[in-house]
XYZ file of C-alpha atoms in Angstrom:
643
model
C 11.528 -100.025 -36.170
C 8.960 -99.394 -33.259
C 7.696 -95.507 -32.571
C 8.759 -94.571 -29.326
C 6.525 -95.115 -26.745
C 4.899 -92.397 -24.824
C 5.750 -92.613 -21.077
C 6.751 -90.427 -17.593
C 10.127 -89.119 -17.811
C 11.716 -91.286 -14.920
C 9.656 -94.534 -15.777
C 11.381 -95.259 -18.909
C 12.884 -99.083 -18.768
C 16.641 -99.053 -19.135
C 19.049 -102.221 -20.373
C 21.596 -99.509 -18.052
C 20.888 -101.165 -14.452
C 23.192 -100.781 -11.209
C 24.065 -104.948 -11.731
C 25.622 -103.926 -15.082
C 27.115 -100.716 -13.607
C 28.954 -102.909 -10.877
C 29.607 -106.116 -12.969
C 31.226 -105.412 -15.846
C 32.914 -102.395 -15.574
C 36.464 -101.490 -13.620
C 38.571 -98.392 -12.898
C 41.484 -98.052 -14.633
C 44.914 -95.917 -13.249
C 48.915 -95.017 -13.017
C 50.048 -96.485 -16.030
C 54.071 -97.552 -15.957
C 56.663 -98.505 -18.872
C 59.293 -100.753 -18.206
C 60.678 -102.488 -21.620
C 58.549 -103.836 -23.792
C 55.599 -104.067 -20.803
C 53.140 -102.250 -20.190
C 51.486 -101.666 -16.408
C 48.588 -100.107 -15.134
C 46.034 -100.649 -12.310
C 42.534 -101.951 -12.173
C 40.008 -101.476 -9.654
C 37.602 -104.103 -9.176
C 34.585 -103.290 -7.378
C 33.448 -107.202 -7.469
C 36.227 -108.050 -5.464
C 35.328 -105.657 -2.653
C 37.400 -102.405 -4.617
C 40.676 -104.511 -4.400
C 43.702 -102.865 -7.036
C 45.486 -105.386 -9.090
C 48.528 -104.462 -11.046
C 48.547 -105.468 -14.777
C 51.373 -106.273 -17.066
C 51.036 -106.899 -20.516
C 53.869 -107.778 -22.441
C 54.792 -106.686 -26.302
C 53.135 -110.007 -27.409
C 49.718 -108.989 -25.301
C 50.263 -111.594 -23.088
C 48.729 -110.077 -19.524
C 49.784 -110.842 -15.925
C 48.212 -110.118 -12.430
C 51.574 -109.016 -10.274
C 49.725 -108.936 -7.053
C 47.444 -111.620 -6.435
C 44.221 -111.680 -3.995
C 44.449 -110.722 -0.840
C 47.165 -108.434 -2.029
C 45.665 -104.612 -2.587
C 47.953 -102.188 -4.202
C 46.960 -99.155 -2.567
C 48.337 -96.396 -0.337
C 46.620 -93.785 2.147
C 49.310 -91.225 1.941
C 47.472 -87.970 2.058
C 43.900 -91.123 2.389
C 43.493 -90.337 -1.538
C 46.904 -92.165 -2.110
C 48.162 -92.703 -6.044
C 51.637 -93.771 -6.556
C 51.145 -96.667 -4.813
C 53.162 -98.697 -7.182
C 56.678 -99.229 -9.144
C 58.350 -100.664 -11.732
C 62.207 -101.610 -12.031
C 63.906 -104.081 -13.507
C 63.100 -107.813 -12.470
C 60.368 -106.119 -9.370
C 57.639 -104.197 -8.680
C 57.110 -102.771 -5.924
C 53.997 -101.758 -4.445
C 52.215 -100.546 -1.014
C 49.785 -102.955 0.289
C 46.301 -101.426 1.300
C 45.927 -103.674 4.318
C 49.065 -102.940 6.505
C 50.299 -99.988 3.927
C 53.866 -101.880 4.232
C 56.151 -101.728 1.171
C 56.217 -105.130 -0.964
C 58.363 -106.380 -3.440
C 57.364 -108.857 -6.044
C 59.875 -110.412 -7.838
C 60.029 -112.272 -11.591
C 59.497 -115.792 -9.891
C 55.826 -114.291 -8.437
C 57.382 -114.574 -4.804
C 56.420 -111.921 -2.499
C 57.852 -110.290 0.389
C 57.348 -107.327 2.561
C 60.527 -104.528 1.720
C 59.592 -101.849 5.256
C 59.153 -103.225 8.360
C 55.329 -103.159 10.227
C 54.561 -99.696 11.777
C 52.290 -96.837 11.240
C 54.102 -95.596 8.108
C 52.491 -94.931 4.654
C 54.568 -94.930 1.260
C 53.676 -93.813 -1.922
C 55.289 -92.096 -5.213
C 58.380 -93.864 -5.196
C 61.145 -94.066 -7.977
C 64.421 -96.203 -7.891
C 67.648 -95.312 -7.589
C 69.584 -97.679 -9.580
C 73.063 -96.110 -9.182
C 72.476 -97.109 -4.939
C 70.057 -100.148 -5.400
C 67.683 -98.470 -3.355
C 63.876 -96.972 -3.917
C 63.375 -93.046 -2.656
C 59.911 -92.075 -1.941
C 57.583 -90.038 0.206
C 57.081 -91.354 3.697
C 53.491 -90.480 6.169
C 54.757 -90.704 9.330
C 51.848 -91.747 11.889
C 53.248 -92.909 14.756
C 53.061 -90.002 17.081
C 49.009 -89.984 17.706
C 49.674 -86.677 19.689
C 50.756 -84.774 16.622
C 49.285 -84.870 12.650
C 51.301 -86.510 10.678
C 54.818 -86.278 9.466
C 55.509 -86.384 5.924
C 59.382 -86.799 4.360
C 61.158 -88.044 1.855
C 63.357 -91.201 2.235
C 65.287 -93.842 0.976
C 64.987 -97.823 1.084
C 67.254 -100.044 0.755
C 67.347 -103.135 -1.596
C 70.040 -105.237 -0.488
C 67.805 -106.992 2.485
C 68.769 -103.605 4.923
C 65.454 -102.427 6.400
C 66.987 -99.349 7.657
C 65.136 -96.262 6.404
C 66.994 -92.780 5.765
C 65.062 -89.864 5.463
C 66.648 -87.687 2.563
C 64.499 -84.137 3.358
C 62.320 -82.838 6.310
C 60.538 -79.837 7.377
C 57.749 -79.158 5.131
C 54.697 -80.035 5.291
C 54.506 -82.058 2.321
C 56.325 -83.962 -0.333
C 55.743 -85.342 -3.606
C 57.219 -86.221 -6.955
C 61.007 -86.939 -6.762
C 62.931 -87.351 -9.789
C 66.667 -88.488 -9.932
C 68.540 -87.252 -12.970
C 69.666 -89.866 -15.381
C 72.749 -89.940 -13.757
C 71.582 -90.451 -10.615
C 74.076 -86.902 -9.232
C 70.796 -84.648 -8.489
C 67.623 -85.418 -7.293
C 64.208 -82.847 -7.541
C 61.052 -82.991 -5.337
C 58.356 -80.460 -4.988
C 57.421 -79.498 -1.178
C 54.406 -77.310 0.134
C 53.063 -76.280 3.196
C 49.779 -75.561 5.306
C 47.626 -73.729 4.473
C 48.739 -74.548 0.750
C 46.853 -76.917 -1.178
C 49.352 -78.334 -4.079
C 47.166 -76.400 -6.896
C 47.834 -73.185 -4.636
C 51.500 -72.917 -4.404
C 54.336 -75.610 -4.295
C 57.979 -75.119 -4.300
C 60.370 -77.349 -6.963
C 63.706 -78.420 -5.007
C 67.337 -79.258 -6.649
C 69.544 -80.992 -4.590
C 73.195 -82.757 -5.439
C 72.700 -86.502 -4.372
C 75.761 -87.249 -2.232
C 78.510 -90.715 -2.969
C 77.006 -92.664 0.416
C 73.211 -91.422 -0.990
C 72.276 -88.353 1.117
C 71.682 -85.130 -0.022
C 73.043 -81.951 -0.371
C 72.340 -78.421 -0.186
C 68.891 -78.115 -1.732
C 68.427 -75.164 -4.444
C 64.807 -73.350 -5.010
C 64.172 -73.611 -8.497
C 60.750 -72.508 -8.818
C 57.342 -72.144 -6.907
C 55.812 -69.976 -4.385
C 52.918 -69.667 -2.274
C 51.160 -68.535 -5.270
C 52.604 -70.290 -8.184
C 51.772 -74.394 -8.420
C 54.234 -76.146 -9.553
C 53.325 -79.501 -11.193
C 55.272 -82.816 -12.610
C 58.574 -82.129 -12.405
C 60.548 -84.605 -15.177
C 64.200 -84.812 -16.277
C 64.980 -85.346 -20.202
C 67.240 -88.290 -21.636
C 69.608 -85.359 -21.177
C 69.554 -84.397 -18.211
C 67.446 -81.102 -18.556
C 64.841 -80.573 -15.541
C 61.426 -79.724 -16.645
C 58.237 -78.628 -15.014
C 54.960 -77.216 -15.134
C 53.850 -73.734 -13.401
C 50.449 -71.495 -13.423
C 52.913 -68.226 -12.919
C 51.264 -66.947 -15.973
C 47.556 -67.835 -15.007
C 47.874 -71.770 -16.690
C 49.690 -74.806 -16.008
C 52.654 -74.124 -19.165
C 55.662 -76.117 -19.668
C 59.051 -74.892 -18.337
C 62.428 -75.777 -18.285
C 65.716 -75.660 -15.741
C 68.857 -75.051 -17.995
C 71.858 -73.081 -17.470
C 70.666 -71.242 -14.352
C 67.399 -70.512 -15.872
C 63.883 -70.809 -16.089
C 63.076 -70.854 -19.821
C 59.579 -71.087 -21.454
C 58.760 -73.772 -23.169
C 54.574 -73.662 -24.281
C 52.886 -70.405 -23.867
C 48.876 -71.178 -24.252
C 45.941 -70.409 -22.674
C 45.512 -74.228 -22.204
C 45.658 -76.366 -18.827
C 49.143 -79.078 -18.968
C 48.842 -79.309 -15.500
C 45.356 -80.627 -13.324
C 45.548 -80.943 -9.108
C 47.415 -83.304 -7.379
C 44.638 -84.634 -5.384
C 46.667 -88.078 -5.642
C 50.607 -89.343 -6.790
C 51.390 -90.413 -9.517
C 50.022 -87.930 -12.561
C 51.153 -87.600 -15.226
C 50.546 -85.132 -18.481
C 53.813 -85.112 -20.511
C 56.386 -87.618 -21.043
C 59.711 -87.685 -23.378
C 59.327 -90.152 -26.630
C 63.020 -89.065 -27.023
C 65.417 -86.527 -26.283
C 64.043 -83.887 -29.050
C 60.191 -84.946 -28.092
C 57.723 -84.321 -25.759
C 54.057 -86.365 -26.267
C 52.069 -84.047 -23.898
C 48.069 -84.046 -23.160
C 46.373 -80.180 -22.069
C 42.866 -79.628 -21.673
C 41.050 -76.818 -23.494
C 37.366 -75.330 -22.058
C 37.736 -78.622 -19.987
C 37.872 -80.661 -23.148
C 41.690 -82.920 -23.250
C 43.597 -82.882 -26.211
C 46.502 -84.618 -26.965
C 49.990 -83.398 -28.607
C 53.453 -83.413 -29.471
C 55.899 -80.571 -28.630
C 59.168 -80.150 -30.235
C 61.535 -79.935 -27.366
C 63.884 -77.235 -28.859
C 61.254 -74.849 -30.461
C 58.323 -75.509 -28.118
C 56.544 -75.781 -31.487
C 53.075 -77.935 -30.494
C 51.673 -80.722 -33.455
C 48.192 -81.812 -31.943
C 47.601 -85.451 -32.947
C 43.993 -86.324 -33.631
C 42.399 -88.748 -31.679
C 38.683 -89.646 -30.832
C 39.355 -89.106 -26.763
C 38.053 -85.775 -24.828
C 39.467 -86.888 -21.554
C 43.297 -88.067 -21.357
C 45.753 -88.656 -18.654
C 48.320 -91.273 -16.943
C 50.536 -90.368 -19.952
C 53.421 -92.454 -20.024
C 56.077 -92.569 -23.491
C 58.650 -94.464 -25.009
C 60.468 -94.319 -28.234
C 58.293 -94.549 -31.116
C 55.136 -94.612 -28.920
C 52.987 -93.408 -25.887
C 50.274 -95.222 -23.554
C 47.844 -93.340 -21.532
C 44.309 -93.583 -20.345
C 41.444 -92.224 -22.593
C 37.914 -91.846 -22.951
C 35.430 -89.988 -24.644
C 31.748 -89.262 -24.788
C 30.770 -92.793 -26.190
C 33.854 -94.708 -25.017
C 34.440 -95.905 -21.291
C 38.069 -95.370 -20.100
C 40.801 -97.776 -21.997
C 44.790 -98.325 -21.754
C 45.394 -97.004 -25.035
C 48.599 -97.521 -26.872
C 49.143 -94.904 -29.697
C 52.559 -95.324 -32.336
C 53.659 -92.586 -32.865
C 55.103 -93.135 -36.432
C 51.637 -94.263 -38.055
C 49.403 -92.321 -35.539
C 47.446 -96.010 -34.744
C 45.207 -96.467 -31.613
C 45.316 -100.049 -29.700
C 43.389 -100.204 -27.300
C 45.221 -102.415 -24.323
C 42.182 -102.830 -22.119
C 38.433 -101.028 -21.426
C 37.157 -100.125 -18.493
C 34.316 -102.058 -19.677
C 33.488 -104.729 -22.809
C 29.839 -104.112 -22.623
C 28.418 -102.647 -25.871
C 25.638 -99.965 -25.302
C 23.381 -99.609 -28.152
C 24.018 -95.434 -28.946
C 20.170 -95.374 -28.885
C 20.395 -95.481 -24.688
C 23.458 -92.742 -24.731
C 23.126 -89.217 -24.064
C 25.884 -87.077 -25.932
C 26.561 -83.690 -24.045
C 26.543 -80.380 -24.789
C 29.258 -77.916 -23.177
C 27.564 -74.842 -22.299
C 28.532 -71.801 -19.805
C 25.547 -70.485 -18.144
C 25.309 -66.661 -16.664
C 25.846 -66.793 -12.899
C 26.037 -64.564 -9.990
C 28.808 -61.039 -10.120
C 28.648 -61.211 -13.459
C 30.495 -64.305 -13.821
C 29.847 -67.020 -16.528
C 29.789 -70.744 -15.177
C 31.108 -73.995 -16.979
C 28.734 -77.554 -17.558
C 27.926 -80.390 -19.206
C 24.259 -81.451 -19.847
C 22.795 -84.657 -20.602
C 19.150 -84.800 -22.101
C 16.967 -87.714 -21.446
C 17.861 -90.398 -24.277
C 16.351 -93.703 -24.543
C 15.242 -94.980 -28.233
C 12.433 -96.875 -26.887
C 10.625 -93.993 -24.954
C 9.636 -90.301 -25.385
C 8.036 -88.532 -22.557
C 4.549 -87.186 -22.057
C 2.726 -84.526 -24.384
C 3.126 -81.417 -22.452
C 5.994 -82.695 -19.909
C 9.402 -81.494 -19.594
C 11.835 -83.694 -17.815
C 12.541 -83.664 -14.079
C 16.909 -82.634 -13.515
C 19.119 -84.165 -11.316
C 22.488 -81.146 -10.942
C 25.661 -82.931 -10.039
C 27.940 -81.036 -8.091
C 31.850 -82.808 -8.473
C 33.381 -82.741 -5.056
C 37.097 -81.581 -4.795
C 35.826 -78.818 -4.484
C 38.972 -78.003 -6.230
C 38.477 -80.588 -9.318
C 36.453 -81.123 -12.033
C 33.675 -83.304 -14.276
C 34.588 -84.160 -17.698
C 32.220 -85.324 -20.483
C 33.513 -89.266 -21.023
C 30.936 -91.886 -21.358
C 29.745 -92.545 -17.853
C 27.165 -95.027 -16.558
C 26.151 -93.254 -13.392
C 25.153 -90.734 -15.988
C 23.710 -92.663 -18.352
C 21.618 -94.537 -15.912
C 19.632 -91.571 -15.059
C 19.480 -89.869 -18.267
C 18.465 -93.746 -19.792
C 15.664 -93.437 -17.485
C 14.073 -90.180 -18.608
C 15.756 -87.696 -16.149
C 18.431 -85.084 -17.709
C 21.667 -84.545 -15.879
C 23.037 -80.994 -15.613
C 27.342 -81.786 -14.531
C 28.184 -78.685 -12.902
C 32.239 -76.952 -13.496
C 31.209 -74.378 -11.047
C 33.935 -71.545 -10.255
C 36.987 -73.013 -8.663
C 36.526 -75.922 -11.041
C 39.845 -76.736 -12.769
C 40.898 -77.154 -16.383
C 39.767 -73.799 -16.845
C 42.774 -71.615 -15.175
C 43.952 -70.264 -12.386
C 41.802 -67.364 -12.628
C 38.703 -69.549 -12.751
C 40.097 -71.632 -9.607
C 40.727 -68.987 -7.464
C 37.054 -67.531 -7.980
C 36.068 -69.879 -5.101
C 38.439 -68.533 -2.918
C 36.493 -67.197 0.407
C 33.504 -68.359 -1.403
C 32.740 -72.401 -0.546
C 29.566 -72.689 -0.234
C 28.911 -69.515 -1.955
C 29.979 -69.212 -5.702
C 29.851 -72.984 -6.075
C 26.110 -73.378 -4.725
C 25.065 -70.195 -6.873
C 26.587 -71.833 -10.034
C 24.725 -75.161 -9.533
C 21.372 -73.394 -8.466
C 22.068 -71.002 -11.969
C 22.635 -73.625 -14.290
C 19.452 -75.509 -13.101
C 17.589 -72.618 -13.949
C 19.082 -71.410 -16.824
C 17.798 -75.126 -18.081
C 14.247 -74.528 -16.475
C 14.118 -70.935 -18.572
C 15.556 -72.582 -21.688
C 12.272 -75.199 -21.052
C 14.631 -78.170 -21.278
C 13.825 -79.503 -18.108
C 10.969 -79.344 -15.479
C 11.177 -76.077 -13.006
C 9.229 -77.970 -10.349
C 11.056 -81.283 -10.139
C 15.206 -79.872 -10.009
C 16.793 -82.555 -7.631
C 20.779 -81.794 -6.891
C 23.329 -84.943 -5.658
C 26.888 -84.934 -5.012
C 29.780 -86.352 -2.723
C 32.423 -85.629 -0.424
C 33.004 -81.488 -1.196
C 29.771 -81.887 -3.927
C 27.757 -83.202 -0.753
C 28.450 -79.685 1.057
C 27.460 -77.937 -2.041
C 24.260 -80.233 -2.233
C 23.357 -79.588 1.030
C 23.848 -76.012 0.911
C 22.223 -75.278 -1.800
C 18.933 -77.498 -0.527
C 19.394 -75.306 2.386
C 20.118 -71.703 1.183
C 18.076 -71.898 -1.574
C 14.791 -72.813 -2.630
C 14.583 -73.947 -6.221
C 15.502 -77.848 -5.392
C 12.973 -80.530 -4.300
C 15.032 -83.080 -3.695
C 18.545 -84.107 -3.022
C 21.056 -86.665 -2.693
C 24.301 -86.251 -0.192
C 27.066 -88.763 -0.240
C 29.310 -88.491 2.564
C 28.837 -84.890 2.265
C 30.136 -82.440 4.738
C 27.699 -80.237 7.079
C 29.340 -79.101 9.424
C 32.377 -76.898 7.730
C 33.831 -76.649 11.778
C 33.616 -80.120 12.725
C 35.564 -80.697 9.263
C 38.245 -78.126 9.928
C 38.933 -79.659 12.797
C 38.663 -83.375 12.382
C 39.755 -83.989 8.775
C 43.049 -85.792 8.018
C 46.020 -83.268 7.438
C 46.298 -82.853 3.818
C 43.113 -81.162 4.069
C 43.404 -79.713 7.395
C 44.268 -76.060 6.311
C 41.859 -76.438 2.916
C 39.635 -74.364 4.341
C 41.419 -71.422 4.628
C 41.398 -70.648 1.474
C 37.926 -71.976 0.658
C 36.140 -70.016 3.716
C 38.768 -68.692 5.816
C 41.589 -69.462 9.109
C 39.665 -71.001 11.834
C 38.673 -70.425 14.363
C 39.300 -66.609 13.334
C 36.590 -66.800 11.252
C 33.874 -69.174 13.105
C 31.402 -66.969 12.366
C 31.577 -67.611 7.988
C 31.847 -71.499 8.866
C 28.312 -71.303 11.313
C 26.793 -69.471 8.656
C 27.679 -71.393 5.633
C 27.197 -74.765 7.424
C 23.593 -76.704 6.940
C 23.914 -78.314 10.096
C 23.597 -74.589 11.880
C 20.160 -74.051 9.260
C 17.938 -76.646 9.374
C 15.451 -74.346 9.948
C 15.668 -73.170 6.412
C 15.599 -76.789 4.771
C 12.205 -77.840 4.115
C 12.667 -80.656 0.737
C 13.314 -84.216 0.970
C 16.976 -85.977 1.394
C 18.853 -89.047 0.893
C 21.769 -89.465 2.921
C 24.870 -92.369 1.987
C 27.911 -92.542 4.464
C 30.610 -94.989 5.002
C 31.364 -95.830 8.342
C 34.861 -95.939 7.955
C 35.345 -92.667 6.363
C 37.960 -90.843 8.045
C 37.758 -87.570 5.544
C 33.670 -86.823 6.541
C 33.115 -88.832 9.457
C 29.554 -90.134 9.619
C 28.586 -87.638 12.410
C 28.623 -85.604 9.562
C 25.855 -87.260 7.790
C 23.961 -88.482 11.075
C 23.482 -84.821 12.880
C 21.922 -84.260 9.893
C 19.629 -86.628 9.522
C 18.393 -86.594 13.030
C 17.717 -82.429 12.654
C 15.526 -83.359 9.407
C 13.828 -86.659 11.486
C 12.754 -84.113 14.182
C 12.182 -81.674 11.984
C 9.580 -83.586 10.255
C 11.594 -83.341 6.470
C 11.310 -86.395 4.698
C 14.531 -88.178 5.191
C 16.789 -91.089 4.073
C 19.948 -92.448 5.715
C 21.702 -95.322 3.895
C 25.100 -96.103 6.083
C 27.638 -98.485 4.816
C 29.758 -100.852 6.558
C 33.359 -101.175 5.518
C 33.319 -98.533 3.090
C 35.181 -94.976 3.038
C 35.395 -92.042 1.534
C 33.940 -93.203 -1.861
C 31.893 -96.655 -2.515
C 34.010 -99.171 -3.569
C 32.171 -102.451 -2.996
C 30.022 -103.468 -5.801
C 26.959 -104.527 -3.726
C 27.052 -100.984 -1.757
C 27.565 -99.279 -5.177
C 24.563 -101.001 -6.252
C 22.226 -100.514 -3.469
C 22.905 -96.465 -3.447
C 21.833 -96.355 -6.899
C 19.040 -97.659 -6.794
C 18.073 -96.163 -3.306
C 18.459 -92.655 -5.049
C 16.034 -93.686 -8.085
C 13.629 -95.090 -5.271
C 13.715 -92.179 -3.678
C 13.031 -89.397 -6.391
C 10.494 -91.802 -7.681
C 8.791 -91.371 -4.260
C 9.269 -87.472 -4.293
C 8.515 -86.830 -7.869
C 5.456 -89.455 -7.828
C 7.049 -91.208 -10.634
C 6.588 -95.035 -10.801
C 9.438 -97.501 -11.789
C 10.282 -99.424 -14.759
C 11.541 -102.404 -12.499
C 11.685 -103.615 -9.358
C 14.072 -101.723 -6.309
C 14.749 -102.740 -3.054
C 13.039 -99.938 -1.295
C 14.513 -97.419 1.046
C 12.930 -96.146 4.198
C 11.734 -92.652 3.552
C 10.980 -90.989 7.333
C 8.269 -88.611 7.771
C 6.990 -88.487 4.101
């Protein structure tokens, strides 16, 4: 075996290039049981991000259900999920294109279920007892109003009249219909709620001709997220709540609200998108459940009369989409040096079978960085959560003398998280000689509701501190290099990026992916599930204009003096690209060295393979240029103004 060879952290050649990132690996999501099949959804970023339902039978045969050009995908709330369903001979599933309702039957014929109009569909369940589907509805017809979100019911006996079930709130997700089909529950919340910040859980008798009756609060309040509501085989409604400080298991029966898990563990994450899914029944007297610990999954079974938790053993830090059946349960897993799989577990002999990867490719372990967990000291005497990836590649070692430079993720959200799974965007940086430091800043999830609500009045405060902190608790450990800390992120990580590049001056670089500057402009032009975000994360506008001037980078370019890179869809209807291009025209006249990289066709989020590509690399070509760095291989270059 060859020594290492002595080179400039960031030169290092990787076998970990964007053309492997893009061709050989695919995102995996909403996994379904029907039978004996299995069902999940893959995006493919080589065919322009287009999602393809899977089925795969007992025998492992595997089907496509919706052929090119079809796109199951839904823009309810623009993040979608639940965009698909299984039942009986069909599945149904919302088309990405004209967001209609199709229904594909056994024969592979296809045909639209909603008439066209400016409606969106998503989480939907079927109603077998009144052949129909039930589901929540975006209204968008009325331009002169935001949206109007319900729940309603479709027929399936050729009838494309549409009845809508329960108005007046704001929002709608997860119905569930008994299993025998006489009540139906639904969670509802409204502005300036986010679903993590309080939801309300809804009983209502279903009526003979379908309708509903009086509804019954069962649990939830402007302070208490309610999440996953599911019925047992017999006919016992249960839930999960954060009224103790953590998303717990709970239970509906005789009139009451009765306790099921009592940890200091997360069962519940956000609903950013339809469709989750953390516990499922294996049987009437089981519950296979997943809950994430210190932001590390772990998966379990809970008796369902005791509440008594078995954890099962499994190799997988990160798991979710958890569907069961008797005798077994499918979900989606991955762990530090594993990509994301369909994973099939039997419950009797406690066997793995892996259904499909998110990616075939074999990486030698001699190119993978393994993270630690650490928590960092931070700002009011807090204690901050990450994850951080040293430089690893077996065939190089840096310099005598030099420490690496860091690149700081910040996860957008902001209300979400990073986990530690095996990751090529990582890995292609850390491959190449730079370390990674992935930020769970306060109001990260996974950690509770205490830890959530720590960014509350404090976006673009607590969250910036944290990322600027860990990048110097790094420096001061002498992991990394104090003069060459670079910070990227996207969407809600772009604002964080940007403000800490402009409050602060311990990064030299940065990367912003459709990243928000102007915290006004997004309060008032951002799509209505987020329209009311902010006033929890800063405060009402335009009461408080004056915290959304001060906190927004577009109002201090004055105080930003270190290169950026700038990547924007054109199509993004979350950050508009004003966003990014007021921006970059401040730092062109300013005389900062600047980068824009815009993207036709794309949104919020890259999901073309040659786009995901070309920002890669642009972002190594540009901290190459900063850092003074040269490259292993050849890079399209990117224009750099004013360096």
């Amino acid at each position: 075996m060859l020594a290492p060879v002595e080179k400039p952290y960031g030169a290092w050649l990787s076998p970990i290039t964007a053309d492997l990132i893009v061709s050989e690996t695919i995102g995996l999501g909403q996994i379904a049981l029907s039978g004996d099949a299995v069902y999940w959804v893959e995006m493919r970023p080589t065919e322009g991000g287009r999602n393809v339902i899977l089925g795969r039978t007992r025998d492992g045969e595997v089907k496509e259900i919706n052929p090119a050009p079809y796109n199951a995908r839904t823009r309810v709330h623009e993040y979608g999920g639940g965009a698909y369903l299984v039942a009986g001979d069909s599945v149904f599933f919302s088309h990405f294109e004209d967001q209609r309702l199709y229904r594909c039957r056994i024969d592979d014929s296809i045909e639209p279920l909603t008439l066209e109009g400016d409606y969106r569909y998503a989480d939907a369940i079927f109603d077998r007892f009144r052949n129909r589907l039930v589901c929540v509805r975006e209204d968008h017809t009325d331009k002169t109003r935001e949206p109007v979100n319900t729940l309603v019911s479709i027929p399936l006996d050729g009838n494309k009249r549409i009845s809508v079930l329960a108005s007046g709130a704001d929002f709608y997700a997860s119905p569930r219909l008994s299993p025998d089909g006489s009540q139906l529950a639904w969670l509802t919340w409204n502005h300036p709620n986010m679903p993590w910040d309080g939801t309300d859980l809804w009983l209502a008798p279903v009526e003979t001709a379908g309708s509903l009756g009086e509804s019954k609060h069962i649990a939830g309040a402007a302070d208490e997220s309610i999440f996953q509501p599911e019925w047992s085989p017999t006919g016992t409604l249960y839930f999960i709540s954060d009224r103790t400080g953590w998303w717990n298991l709970y239970r509906w029966r005789e009139q009451q609200i009765e306790s099921v898990t009592r940890m200091e563990v997360e069962f519940g994450v956000p609903q950013w998108v339809f469709g989750l899914s953390t516990y499922a029944f294996e049987s009437a007297e089981r519950i296979v459940c997943a809950y994430s610990r210190d932001g590390v999954s772990h998966l379990a079974i809970i008796d369902a009369a005791s509440g008594v938790l078995e954890e099962l053993e499994t190799p997988y830090t990160e798991i979710g989409s958890l569907r069961a059946q008797a005798g077994y349960a499918v979900f989606i897993a991955a762990s530090p040096t594993e990509f994301p799989a369909v994973v099939q577990l039997d419950l009797a002999t406690r066997e793995v079978e892996v259904l499909r990867r998110a990616s075939e490719m074999s990486i030698d372990s001699g190119y993978l960085s393994i993270p630690e967990a650490i928590q960092f000291p931070t700002t009011a005497g807090a204690l901050s959560h990450a994850f951080f990836y040293p430089p690893k590649n077996k065939d190089f070692t840096g310099l005598p003398g030099e420490r690496p430079p860091l690149l700081v993720i910040s996860h957008g959200g902001p209300t979400a998280a990073t986990n530690n799974v095996l990751s090529l965007k990582i890995q292609y940086w850390t491959s190449r000689g730079i370390a990674v430091l992935d930020v769970n800043y306060r109001g990260s999830s996974h950690y509770g509701r205490e830890y959530r609500q720590q960014l509350k009045g404090q976006w673009g405060c607590a969250d910036v501190e944290d990322c600027v902190n860990g990048a110097l608790y790094l420096a001061q450990r002498g992991e990394v290099d104090r003069e060459r800390l670079a910070i990227r992120g996207s969407s809600a990580g772009g604002f964080t990026t940007l403000a800490a590049l402009t409050f602060h001056e311990v990064f030299k670089a940065g990367a912003s992916y459709y990243g928000v500057s102007d915290l006004a402009a997004l309060a008032k032009e951002t799509h209505k599930f987020e329209s009311r975000y902010l006033d929890h994360l800063i405060g009402p506008y335009p009461e408080r204009a004056d915290l959304y001037a001060a906190r927004s980078p577009i109002h201090a370019v004055d105080k930003l003096s270190c290169p950026v890179i700038f990547f924007q869809g054109l199509e993004d209807k979350i950050v508009p690209p004003e966003q990014a291009e007021q921006m970059v025209e401040a730092l062109r006249e300013k005389g900062v060295p600047v980068a824009y990289v815009p993207f036709e066709g794309e949104q919020h989020g890259f999901r073309r393979a040659e786009n995901i590509k070309r920002a890669l690399g642009a972002e190594l070509y540009f901290y190459a240029q900063i850092f003074g760095f040269d490259l292993a291989e050849r890079i399209e270059p990117v224009a750099i103004e004013n360096l």
